[in-house]
Short mmCIF file of C-alpha atoms and ligand atoms in Angstrom, two decimals:
data_model
loop_
_atom_site.label_atom_id
_atom_site.label_comp_id
_atom_site.label_asym_id
_atom_site.label_seq_id
_atom_site.Cartn_x
_atom_site.Cartn_y
_atom_site.Cartn_z
CA MET A 11 -103.30 20.07 34.51
CA ILE A 12 -106.78 21.12 35.69
CA ARG A 13 -109.55 18.46 34.71
CA VAL A 14 -113.07 19.71 34.57
CA LEU A 15 -116.42 17.57 34.10
CA VAL A 16 -119.10 19.81 32.34
CA ALA A 17 -122.34 18.23 33.24
CA LYS A 18 -125.92 18.57 32.03
CA PRO A 19 -128.33 16.92 34.24
CA GLY A 20 -132.08 16.66 33.80
CA LEU A 21 -134.33 17.22 30.88
CA ASP A 22 -132.81 20.25 29.30
CA GLY A 23 -133.23 20.31 25.55
CA HIS A 24 -130.11 21.83 24.46
CA ASP A 25 -126.39 22.14 25.51
CA ARG A 26 -125.21 25.20 23.65
CA GLY A 27 -124.23 26.95 26.81
CA ALA A 28 -122.46 24.00 28.25
CA LYS A 29 -120.47 23.55 24.94
CA VAL A 30 -119.40 27.41 25.12
CA ILE A 31 -118.14 26.84 28.63
CA ALA A 32 -116.33 23.68 27.69
CA ARG A 33 -114.47 25.37 24.72
CA ALA A 34 -113.60 28.39 27.00
CA LEU A 35 -112.03 26.21 29.52
CA ARG A 36 -110.24 24.08 26.85
CA ASP A 37 -108.86 27.40 25.40
CA ALA A 38 -107.60 28.24 28.91
CA GLY A 39 -105.58 25.22 28.88
CA MET A 40 -107.80 22.88 30.87
CA GLU A 41 -108.94 19.21 29.95
CA VAL A 42 -112.75 19.07 29.79
CA ILE A 43 -114.75 15.84 29.94
CA TYR A 44 -118.01 16.42 28.38
CA THR A 45 -120.71 13.67 28.77
CA GLY A 46 -123.83 14.87 26.81
CA LEU A 47 -127.36 15.66 27.75
CA HIS A 48 -129.75 14.13 30.17
CA GLN A 49 -127.29 12.86 32.81
CA THR A 50 -128.63 11.52 36.03
CA PRO A 51 -126.91 12.70 39.44
CA ASP A 52 -125.61 9.14 39.88
CA GLN A 53 -124.08 9.23 36.22
CA ILE A 54 -122.52 12.58 36.83
CA VAL A 55 -120.95 11.63 40.09
CA GLU A 56 -119.73 8.33 38.70
CA ALA A 57 -118.13 10.29 35.96
CA ALA A 58 -116.47 12.91 38.11
CA LEU A 59 -114.93 10.14 40.22
CA SER A 60 -113.81 7.98 37.42
CA GLU A 61 -112.36 10.79 35.64
CA ASP A 62 -110.88 12.14 38.87
CA VAL A 63 -111.74 15.84 38.01
CA ASP A 64 -110.74 18.95 40.03
CA VAL A 65 -113.95 20.74 39.09
CA LEU A 66 -117.50 19.83 38.44
CA ALA A 67 -119.29 22.35 36.37
CA ILE A 68 -123.17 21.78 36.35
CA SER A 69 -125.23 23.54 33.76
CA ILE A 70 -129.08 23.68 34.48
CA LEU A 71 -131.67 25.77 32.59
CA SER A 72 -134.72 23.90 33.20
CA GLY A 73 -135.33 25.05 37.03
CA ALA A 74 -134.76 21.66 38.33
CA HIS A 75 -131.71 22.82 40.27
CA PRO A 76 -133.51 22.55 43.80
CA THR A 77 -133.79 18.89 43.55
CA LEU A 78 -130.92 17.90 41.16
CA VAL A 79 -127.98 19.84 42.79
CA PRO A 80 -128.49 18.70 46.23
CA ARG A 81 -128.74 15.04 45.11
CA ILE A 82 -125.39 15.45 43.17
CA THR A 83 -123.55 17.11 46.14
CA ALA A 84 -124.84 14.52 48.49
CA LEU A 85 -123.63 11.69 46.33
CA LEU A 86 -120.14 13.34 46.19
CA HIS A 87 -120.11 13.87 49.80
CA GLU A 88 -121.18 10.11 50.48
CA ASN A 89 -118.10 9.08 48.24
CA GLY A 90 -115.77 11.22 50.09
CA ALA A 91 -115.19 13.57 47.08
CA ASN A 92 -115.19 16.86 49.09
CA ASP A 93 -112.10 18.09 47.21
CA ILE A 94 -113.96 18.46 44.08
CA LEU A 95 -114.85 22.26 43.25
CA VAL A 96 -118.64 22.28 42.43
CA LEU A 97 -119.77 25.11 40.13
CA LEU A 98 -123.23 25.77 39.01
CA GLY A 99 -124.36 27.83 35.78
CA GLY A 100 -127.60 28.39 33.83
CA ILE A 101 -130.76 30.12 35.17
CA ILE A 102 -130.75 30.19 38.89
CA PRO A 103 -133.05 32.70 40.42
CA ASP A 104 -131.61 35.04 42.93
CA GLU A 105 -133.63 33.59 45.62
CA ASP A 106 -132.29 30.07 45.06
CA VAL A 107 -128.51 31.09 45.19
CA SER A 108 -128.26 30.81 49.10
CA LEU A 109 -129.99 27.46 48.86
CA MET A 110 -127.38 26.23 46.25
CA PHE A 111 -124.46 27.49 48.54
CA ASP A 112 -126.08 25.48 51.42
CA ALA A 113 -126.04 22.41 49.31
CA GLY A 114 -122.37 22.68 48.85
CA VAL A 115 -121.87 24.50 45.63
CA HIS A 116 -118.84 26.77 45.61
CA GLN A 117 -120.05 29.43 43.22
CA VAL A 118 -122.94 30.17 40.97
CA PHE A 119 -122.55 31.91 37.54
CA GLY A 120 -125.65 33.49 35.86
CA PRO A 121 -126.48 33.63 32.18
CA GLY A 122 -124.53 36.58 31.10
CA THR A 123 -121.24 35.71 32.95
CA ASP A 124 -118.08 36.27 31.07
CA THR A 125 -116.28 32.86 30.54
CA LYS A 126 -113.15 34.58 31.71
CA ASP A 127 -114.47 35.05 35.14
CA ILE A 128 -115.28 31.32 35.30
CA VAL A 129 -111.59 30.46 34.13
CA ASP A 130 -110.20 32.87 36.73
CA TYR A 131 -112.43 31.55 39.45
CA ILE A 132 -111.27 27.90 38.67
CA LYS A 133 -107.57 28.75 38.58
CA GLU A 134 -107.61 30.65 41.80
CA HIS A 135 -109.69 27.92 43.74
CA VAL A 136 -108.46 24.54 42.56
CA LYS A 137 -106.13 23.01 45.13
CA GLU A 138 -102.93 21.04 44.46
CA ARG A 139 -103.37 17.41 45.18
CA MET B 3 -103.76 9.54 49.41
CA ASP B 4 -100.18 8.46 50.01
CA ALA B 5 -98.35 6.12 47.67
CA GLN B 6 -98.82 2.97 49.85
CA THR B 7 -102.62 3.53 50.30
CA LEU B 8 -102.81 4.00 46.65
CA TYR B 9 -100.90 1.10 45.74
CA ASP B 10 -102.90 -1.25 48.09
CA GLY B 11 -106.11 0.30 46.98
CA ILE B 12 -105.30 -0.42 43.22
CA LEU B 13 -104.38 -3.92 43.89
CA ALA B 14 -107.78 -4.43 45.74
CA GLY B 15 -109.56 -2.95 42.73
CA ASN B 16 -110.90 0.16 44.53
CA ARG B 17 -112.25 2.50 41.98
CA ARG B 18 -111.29 5.88 43.84
CA ALA B 19 -107.62 4.51 44.00
CA VAL B 20 -107.75 3.57 40.49
CA ALA B 21 -108.94 6.89 39.45
CA ARG B 22 -106.27 8.86 41.41
CA GLY B 23 -103.53 6.39 40.49
CA LEU B 24 -104.42 7.22 36.75
CA THR B 25 -104.09 10.87 37.45
CA TRP B 26 -100.57 10.48 39.05
CA ILE B 27 -99.46 8.50 36.00
CA ASP B 28 -101.08 11.02 33.56
CA GLU B 29 -99.31 13.88 35.19
CA GLY B 30 -95.82 12.22 34.08
CA GLY B 31 -94.00 12.93 37.43
CA VAL B 32 -91.92 10.87 39.49
CA ARG B 33 -94.70 9.55 41.85
CA GLY B 34 -96.67 8.31 38.88
CA LYS B 35 -93.55 6.61 37.32
CA ASP B 36 -92.74 4.83 40.67
CA LEU B 37 -96.38 3.65 40.86
CA ALA B 38 -96.47 2.15 37.27
CA HIS B 39 -93.20 0.50 37.66
CA ARG B 40 -94.36 -1.11 41.23
CA LEU B 41 -97.48 -2.16 39.55
CA PHE B 42 -95.84 -3.89 36.64
CA ALA B 43 -95.24 -6.98 38.67
CA HIS B 44 -99.10 -7.47 39.21
CA ALA B 45 -100.05 -6.91 35.49
CA GLY B 46 -99.86 -9.28 32.67
CA LYS B 47 -103.20 -11.02 33.17
CA ALA B 48 -105.55 -8.68 31.23
CA ARG B 49 -106.32 -8.90 27.53
CA VAL B 50 -105.55 -5.61 25.96
CA ILE B 51 -107.42 -4.61 22.89
CA GLY B 52 -106.58 -1.46 20.81
CA ILE B 53 -109.22 0.25 18.84
CA THR B 54 -108.19 2.89 16.32
CA GLY B 55 -109.40 4.68 13.18
CA ALA B 56 -110.14 8.00 11.68
CA PRO B 57 -112.30 10.69 13.57
CA GLY B 58 -116.06 10.03 13.74
CA VAL B 59 -116.03 6.35 12.33
CA GLY B 60 -117.72 5.05 15.39
CA LYS B 61 -115.01 3.95 17.68
CA SER B 62 -116.44 5.09 20.89
CA THR B 63 -119.89 3.72 19.89
CA LEU B 64 -118.16 0.38 19.03
CA VAL B 65 -116.39 0.36 22.47
CA ASN B 66 -119.58 0.83 24.24
CA ALA B 67 -121.18 -2.10 22.39
CA LEU B 68 -118.05 -4.39 22.91
CA ALA B 69 -118.02 -3.47 26.78
CA ILE B 70 -121.76 -4.54 27.15
CA ASN B 71 -121.12 -7.69 25.09
CA LEU B 72 -118.06 -8.64 27.24
CA ARG B 73 -119.96 -8.08 30.39
CA ARG B 74 -122.55 -10.46 29.28
CA ARG B 75 -119.66 -12.85 28.92
CA GLN B 76 -118.66 -12.30 32.43
CA ASN B 77 -115.63 -10.08 31.68
CA THR B 78 -114.71 -6.86 33.66
CA VAL B 79 -113.66 -4.10 31.34
CA GLY B 80 -111.29 -0.98 31.78
CA ILE B 81 -111.52 1.53 29.00
CA LEU B 82 -108.97 4.23 28.09
CA ALA B 83 -110.08 6.68 25.60
CA VAL B 84 -107.24 9.18 24.19
CA ASP B 85 -108.14 12.40 22.52
CA PRO B 86 -105.69 14.79 21.04
CA SER B 87 -104.85 18.10 23.07
CA SER B 88 -105.20 21.35 21.34
CA PRO B 89 -101.77 22.37 20.01
CA PHE B 90 -102.62 26.03 20.93
CA SER B 91 -103.77 25.99 24.59
CA GLY B 92 -102.67 22.58 25.71
CA GLY B 93 -106.27 21.94 26.74
CA ALA B 94 -108.67 19.46 25.33
CA ILE B 95 -112.38 18.44 25.11
CA LEU B 96 -112.85 14.64 25.86
CA GLY B 97 -116.19 13.64 24.46
CA ASP B 98 -115.91 9.88 24.12
CA ARG B 99 -117.75 9.26 27.32
CA ILE B 100 -120.86 10.50 25.64
CA ARG B 101 -121.17 7.43 23.53
CA MET B 102 -120.28 5.14 26.43
CA GLN B 103 -122.99 6.18 28.79
CA GLU B 104 -124.91 2.74 28.61
CA SER B 105 -121.75 0.53 29.37
CA VAL B 106 -120.17 2.79 32.20
CA ASP B 107 -123.56 2.64 34.19
CA ASP B 108 -122.26 -0.92 35.07
CA GLN B 109 -119.91 -1.19 38.06
CA GLY B 110 -117.90 -3.98 36.21
CA VAL B 111 -116.85 -1.28 33.72
CA TYR B 112 -114.40 1.59 34.33
CA MET B 113 -113.69 4.33 31.86
CA ARG B 114 -111.05 7.06 31.67
CA SER B 115 -110.37 9.80 29.23
CA LEU B 116 -106.93 10.83 28.60
CA ALA B 117 -105.60 13.66 26.57
CA SER B 118 -102.64 13.24 24.44
CA ARG B 119 -100.86 16.34 25.80
CA GLY B 120 -98.86 16.75 22.56
CA HIS B 121 -95.63 14.68 23.04
CA VAL B 122 -95.06 11.31 21.57
CA GLY B 123 -92.84 9.80 24.18
CA GLY B 124 -94.98 11.29 27.20
CA LEU B 125 -98.35 9.85 25.85
CA SER B 126 -97.06 6.59 24.87
CA ARG B 127 -95.48 6.19 28.46
CA ALA B 128 -98.50 7.55 30.20
CA ALA B 129 -100.73 5.08 28.20
CA PHE B 130 -98.57 2.12 29.16
CA GLY B 131 -98.71 3.14 32.77
CA ALA B 132 -102.41 3.37 32.58
CA ILE B 133 -102.86 0.00 30.87
CA THR B 134 -100.57 -1.52 33.58
CA LEU B 135 -102.59 0.05 36.40
CA LEU B 136 -105.97 -1.19 35.10
CA ASP B 137 -104.47 -4.67 34.61
CA ALA B 138 -103.14 -4.72 38.08
CA ALA B 139 -106.35 -3.45 39.38
CA GLY B 140 -108.03 -6.90 37.92
CA PHE B 141 -109.91 -5.59 34.93
CA GLY B 142 -110.00 -8.63 32.57
CA THR B 143 -110.13 -6.94 29.28
CA ILE B 144 -108.81 -3.44 28.66
CA LEU B 145 -110.09 -1.42 25.57
CA VAL B 146 -107.94 1.35 24.43
CA GLU B 147 -109.34 3.96 21.82
CA THR B 148 -107.26 6.30 19.99
CA VAL B 149 -107.68 8.31 16.97
CA GLY B 150 -105.59 6.79 14.41
CA ALA B 151 -104.19 10.00 12.80
CA GLY B 152 -101.12 11.09 14.75
CA GLN B 153 -97.93 9.10 15.44
CA ALA B 154 -98.45 9.29 19.22
CA GLU B 155 -101.80 7.59 18.97
CA VAL B 156 -100.65 4.78 16.75
CA GLU B 157 -97.66 4.23 18.92
CA ILE B 158 -99.92 3.36 21.84
CA MET B 159 -101.22 0.39 19.91
CA ARG B 160 -97.95 -1.24 20.45
CA TYR B 161 -99.10 -2.06 23.83
CA ALA B 162 -102.15 -3.86 22.58
CA GLN B 163 -102.26 -7.52 22.02
CA THR B 164 -105.02 -7.33 19.48
CA VAL B 165 -105.40 -4.20 17.44
CA MET B 166 -108.78 -3.30 15.58
CA VAL B 167 -108.89 -0.80 12.92
CA VAL B 168 -112.16 0.79 12.22
CA LEU B 169 -113.38 2.32 9.09
CA ALA B 170 -116.67 3.73 7.84
CA PRO B 171 -118.00 3.69 4.22
CA GLY B 172 -117.89 7.06 2.39
CA LEU B 173 -114.82 8.59 3.91
CA GLY B 174 -112.44 8.49 0.91
CA ASP B 175 -109.43 9.66 2.75
CA ASP B 176 -110.32 6.90 5.34
CA ILE B 177 -108.73 4.15 3.13
CA GLN B 178 -105.75 6.65 2.46
CA ALA B 179 -105.12 7.18 6.18
CA ILE B 180 -105.09 3.33 6.43
CA LYS B 181 -102.43 3.15 3.67
CA ALA B 182 -100.35 5.63 5.66
CA GLY B 183 -99.35 2.83 8.14
CA ILE B 184 -102.30 1.51 10.34
CA LEU B 185 -102.87 -1.23 7.76
CA GLU B 186 -99.82 -2.97 8.96
CA ILE B 187 -100.86 -3.06 12.67
CA GLY B 188 -104.41 -4.33 12.39
CA ASN B 189 -105.34 -7.83 13.47
CA VAL B 190 -109.02 -7.24 12.97
CA PHE B 191 -110.70 -4.74 10.55
CA ILE B 192 -114.03 -3.43 11.25
CA VAL B 193 -116.16 -1.63 8.60
CA ASN B 194 -118.72 0.22 10.87
CA LYS B 195 -121.65 2.18 9.85
CA SER B 196 -122.50 -0.74 7.47
CA ASP B 197 -126.16 0.58 7.19
CA ARG B 198 -124.63 3.25 4.78
CA GLU B 199 -124.20 3.03 1.21
CA GLY B 200 -120.74 1.88 0.07
CA ALA B 201 -120.05 -0.53 3.03
CA ASP B 202 -119.45 -3.40 0.65
CA MET B 203 -117.25 -1.20 -1.56
CA THR B 204 -115.10 -0.24 1.50
CA VAL B 205 -114.76 -4.03 2.52
CA ARG B 206 -113.66 -4.80 -1.15
CA SER B 207 -111.00 -2.01 -1.25
CA LEU B 208 -109.88 -2.96 2.14
CA ARG B 209 -109.57 -6.50 0.92
CA GLY B 210 -107.49 -5.38 -1.95
CA LEU B 211 -105.08 -3.28 0.16
CA LEU B 212 -104.63 -6.05 2.69
CA SER B 213 -103.82 -8.71 0.12
CA LEU B 214 -100.84 -6.41 -0.78
CA THR B 215 -99.45 -6.14 2.65
CA PRO B 216 -96.89 -9.02 3.57
CA GLU B 217 -98.37 -11.73 5.63
CA SER B 218 -97.44 -11.70 9.34
CA GLY B 219 -97.38 -15.11 10.54
CA GLU B 220 -100.47 -17.27 10.00
CA TRP B 221 -103.02 -14.81 11.23
CA SER B 222 -105.10 -13.24 8.33
CA PRO B 223 -107.04 -10.41 9.61
CA PRO B 224 -110.74 -10.74 9.19
CA ILE B 225 -112.89 -7.83 7.98
CA ILE B 226 -116.26 -7.52 9.90
CA LYS B 227 -119.26 -5.28 9.13
CA THR B 228 -120.83 -3.63 12.00
CA GLU B 229 -123.47 -1.26 13.01
CA ALA B 230 -122.11 -0.18 16.33
CA ASP B 231 -125.04 2.07 17.33
CA ARG B 232 -127.47 -0.85 17.00
CA SER B 233 -125.15 -3.47 18.26
CA VAL B 234 -125.17 -5.43 14.94
CA GLY B 235 -122.21 -7.61 14.18
CA ILE B 236 -120.67 -7.24 17.86
CA ASP B 237 -120.86 -10.97 18.51
CA ARG B 238 -118.65 -11.66 15.56
CA VAL B 239 -116.18 -8.87 16.63
CA VAL B 240 -115.88 -10.36 20.20
CA ASP B 241 -115.53 -13.93 18.67
CA SER B 242 -112.69 -12.63 16.36
CA ILE B 243 -111.07 -11.11 19.30
CA GLU B 244 -111.16 -14.30 21.08
CA GLN B 245 -109.75 -16.08 18.08
CA HIS B 246 -106.88 -13.71 17.78
CA GLN B 247 -106.16 -14.21 21.48
CA SER B 248 -106.00 -17.91 21.25
CA TYR B 249 -103.79 -17.67 18.14
CA LEU B 250 -101.36 -15.30 20.30
CA ARG B 251 -101.52 -17.84 22.96
CA GLN B 252 -100.80 -20.86 20.73
CA HIS B 253 -97.74 -19.32 19.22
CA ASN B 254 -96.38 -18.09 22.62
CA LEU B 255 -96.88 -14.52 21.19
CA LEU B 256 -98.38 -13.11 24.44
CA ASN B 257 -95.16 -13.99 26.33
CA ASP B 258 -93.15 -12.35 23.57
CA LEU B 259 -95.26 -9.05 24.20
CA ARG B 260 -94.93 -9.31 27.90
CA TYR B 261 -91.02 -9.74 27.44
CA ARG B 262 -90.96 -6.66 25.32
CA GLN B 263 -93.01 -4.67 27.93
CA ALA B 264 -90.66 -5.59 30.56
CA GLU B 265 -87.77 -4.37 28.44
CA ASN B 266 -89.68 -1.29 27.94
CA VAL B 267 -89.91 -0.74 31.61
CA LEU B 268 -86.32 -1.38 32.03
CA GLU B 269 -85.67 1.20 29.37
CA GLN B 270 -87.82 3.72 31.10
CA SER B 271 -86.09 3.02 34.45
CA LEU B 272 -82.78 3.50 32.68
CA ASP B 273 -83.82 6.97 31.31
CA ASP B 274 -85.10 7.86 34.72
CA VAL B 275 -81.64 7.02 36.20
CA ARG B 276 -79.90 9.13 33.80
CA LYS B 277 -82.22 12.13 34.39
CA GLU B 278 -81.72 11.69 38.08
CA VAL B 279 -78.11 11.61 37.95
CA GLU B 280 -78.22 14.85 36.02
CA MET B 281 -80.69 16.40 38.29
CA LEU B 282 -78.77 15.63 41.28
CA SER B 283 -75.40 16.79 39.86
CA ARG B 284 -76.92 20.09 38.67
CA ARG B 285 -78.24 20.52 42.26
CA GLU B 286 -74.76 20.47 43.64
CA SER B 287 -71.60 22.31 42.50
CA LEU B 288 -70.58 19.19 41.04
CA TRP B 289 -72.08 19.76 37.58
CA LYS B 290 -70.18 23.03 37.18
CA ASP B 291 -66.93 21.68 38.46
CA THR B 292 -67.25 18.65 36.00
CA VAL B 293 -67.90 20.97 33.10
CA GLU B 294 -64.72 22.92 34.11
CA GLU B 295 -62.78 19.61 34.09
CA ILE B 296 -63.92 18.84 30.63
CA LEU B 297 -63.08 22.25 29.42
CA ARG B 298 -59.49 21.49 30.82
CA GLY B 299 -59.45 18.28 28.40
CA LYS B 300 -60.52 15.79 30.95
CA ASP B 301 -62.32 12.59 29.51
CA PRO B 302 -66.07 13.30 29.56
CA SER B 303 -67.06 9.50 29.92
CA LEU B 304 -64.74 9.12 32.87
CA TYR B 305 -66.39 12.16 34.62
CA ALA B 306 -69.89 10.87 33.57
CA ARG B 307 -68.95 7.72 35.47
CA LYS B 308 -68.07 9.95 38.53
CA LEU B 309 -71.39 11.66 38.28
CA PHE B 310 -73.11 8.30 38.23
CA ALA B 311 -71.04 6.95 41.33
CA ASN B 312 -72.03 10.05 43.19
CA TRP B 313 -75.63 9.46 42.50
CA LEU B 314 -75.30 5.79 43.53
CA ASN B 315 -73.94 6.87 46.98
CA ALA B 316 -76.37 9.37 47.47
CA THR B 317 -79.45 7.12 46.86
CA PRO B 318 -79.18 3.88 48.38
CA ARG B 319 -82.19 1.84 47.51
CA GLY B 320 -83.10 -1.67 49.09
CA GLU B 321 -84.78 -4.57 47.23
N1 LIG C 430 -125.20 5.24 10.78
C1 LIG C 430 -124.43 4.91 11.83
N2 LIG C 430 -123.97 5.73 12.63
C2 LIG C 430 -123.11 5.33 13.67
C3 LIG C 430 -122.77 3.99 13.70
N3 LIG C 430 -121.98 3.83 14.79
C4 LIG C 430 -121.70 5.11 15.31
N4 LIG C 430 -122.53 5.96 14.61
C5 LIG C 430 -122.58 7.52 14.92
O1 LIG C 430 -121.29 8.08 14.38
C6 LIG C 430 -121.10 9.16 15.17
C7 LIG C 430 -119.54 9.18 15.75
O2 LIG C 430 -119.49 8.05 16.75
P1 LIG C 430 -118.36 8.00 17.83
O3 LIG C 430 -118.50 6.65 18.37
O4 LIG C 430 -118.35 9.17 18.58
O5 LIG C 430 -117.02 8.09 16.76
P2 LIG C 430 -115.57 7.97 17.18
O6 LIG C 430 -114.70 7.22 16.10
O7 LIG C 430 -115.38 7.54 18.56
O8 LIG C 430 -115.11 9.40 17.14
P3 LIG C 430 -113.83 10.33 17.64
O9 LIG C 430 -113.61 9.91 19.09
O10 LIG C 430 -114.32 11.57 17.60
O11 LIG C 430 -112.83 9.98 16.64
C8 LIG C 430 -122.15 9.25 16.25
O12 LIG C 430 -123.02 10.17 15.90
C9 LIG C 430 -122.66 7.91 16.35
O13 LIG C 430 -124.04 7.74 16.74
C10 LIG C 430 -123.37 3.14 12.68
O14 LIG C 430 -123.11 1.88 12.83
N5 LIG C 430 -124.08 3.74 11.90
MG1 LIG C 431 -114.54 8.39 20.17
#
């Protein structure tokens, strides 16, 4: 069973996109833990570790990804959680994408992404453990 | 992580080990079953509190408020929240954590979401294993939230020492749901959202219903009004949990529960043995040969014993 934490860090005002993803992943047979808006990086990593998820799917619309994402991945790393697949969705300008990969994000999905592509990506990349 | 490291880590209260151990137990395979059985000897110290009720009555909000209150009373708290899986895809959206953010920010609280995964026996076994694990890891109080709708969810409440049934005013079918069987298992009744109109009405109809159910022992379940989102009434809830716990202790009922749990573990192990015997026999030509013998008119129970003896020889196991 694949377990995914869908996380909304920062000050984004709505979570429509995150909920669409959550439902698509559920409909693909995954267990999705959703923790609501305005999560801090510490809260997100704590939830990811406690829930022992295979995948952390972060959604950011506010443009705060350059500070939030490296903080989250650093905390994961500090806690030895290197086996978690980290995905980033939302509005990420092209010029920031390589920065996100450097920070340890495995894949970035832009606004128009077909949810099926995300499902396929997860199924292909989650490791047995 | 290998089984021994995991086991040691759980007993030491290591959070990563606790989290991974719960994954093993949740997946329902052999490694999780073995782990739960090994941990059973270290469990039996925690207070296990069940929280059940119709969807949306405020169970998670209440659990959050309870956890904060218990922390103030120097308790460590483990939380398990069970949500139903989708019958169509087998997936689930587990949203109880949203309402528990405040309490889980504290390192003395550990919270885990579980999906019911659709089958009664499996869920109840995984839930029992999960409770055993949190108990063995040293959490003083374990709060288990389930939606009191399906049989599987109500089943889990068997493992709780104190069961709280939560209602909210204005949900007509709420009282109906209660009639359908949760009434009998409640030790403490909560009318949450008592800021809403109709709370006193709900208390009255509940009191009426309770007076119709046969008394079980000397405990008469209290009805407490709360506003969980503003932490109103929570002290009284925790007090009544403590009263119920001392009632259980005084009447030696906690020992009875522990006895039944040990019995349960034994039953599970027996089931496992049966499955292992069959699996081993099927792997060998033994299964086919035995079926042939039975077709020829041999005594099936004699041959079942032979399968068992073969399994016993093949799997020596020390103390
Ligand atoms: N007015 C009022 N609203 C409350 C109270 N307690 C909780 N709520 C709200 O009720 C809604 C549902 O609360 P939850 O705690 O998620 O309820 P639940 O029973 O855990 O729901 P499920 O897990 O989905 O069955 C949320 O919007 C809460 O903020 C209360 O005392 N008064
Ligand atoms: Mg809930």
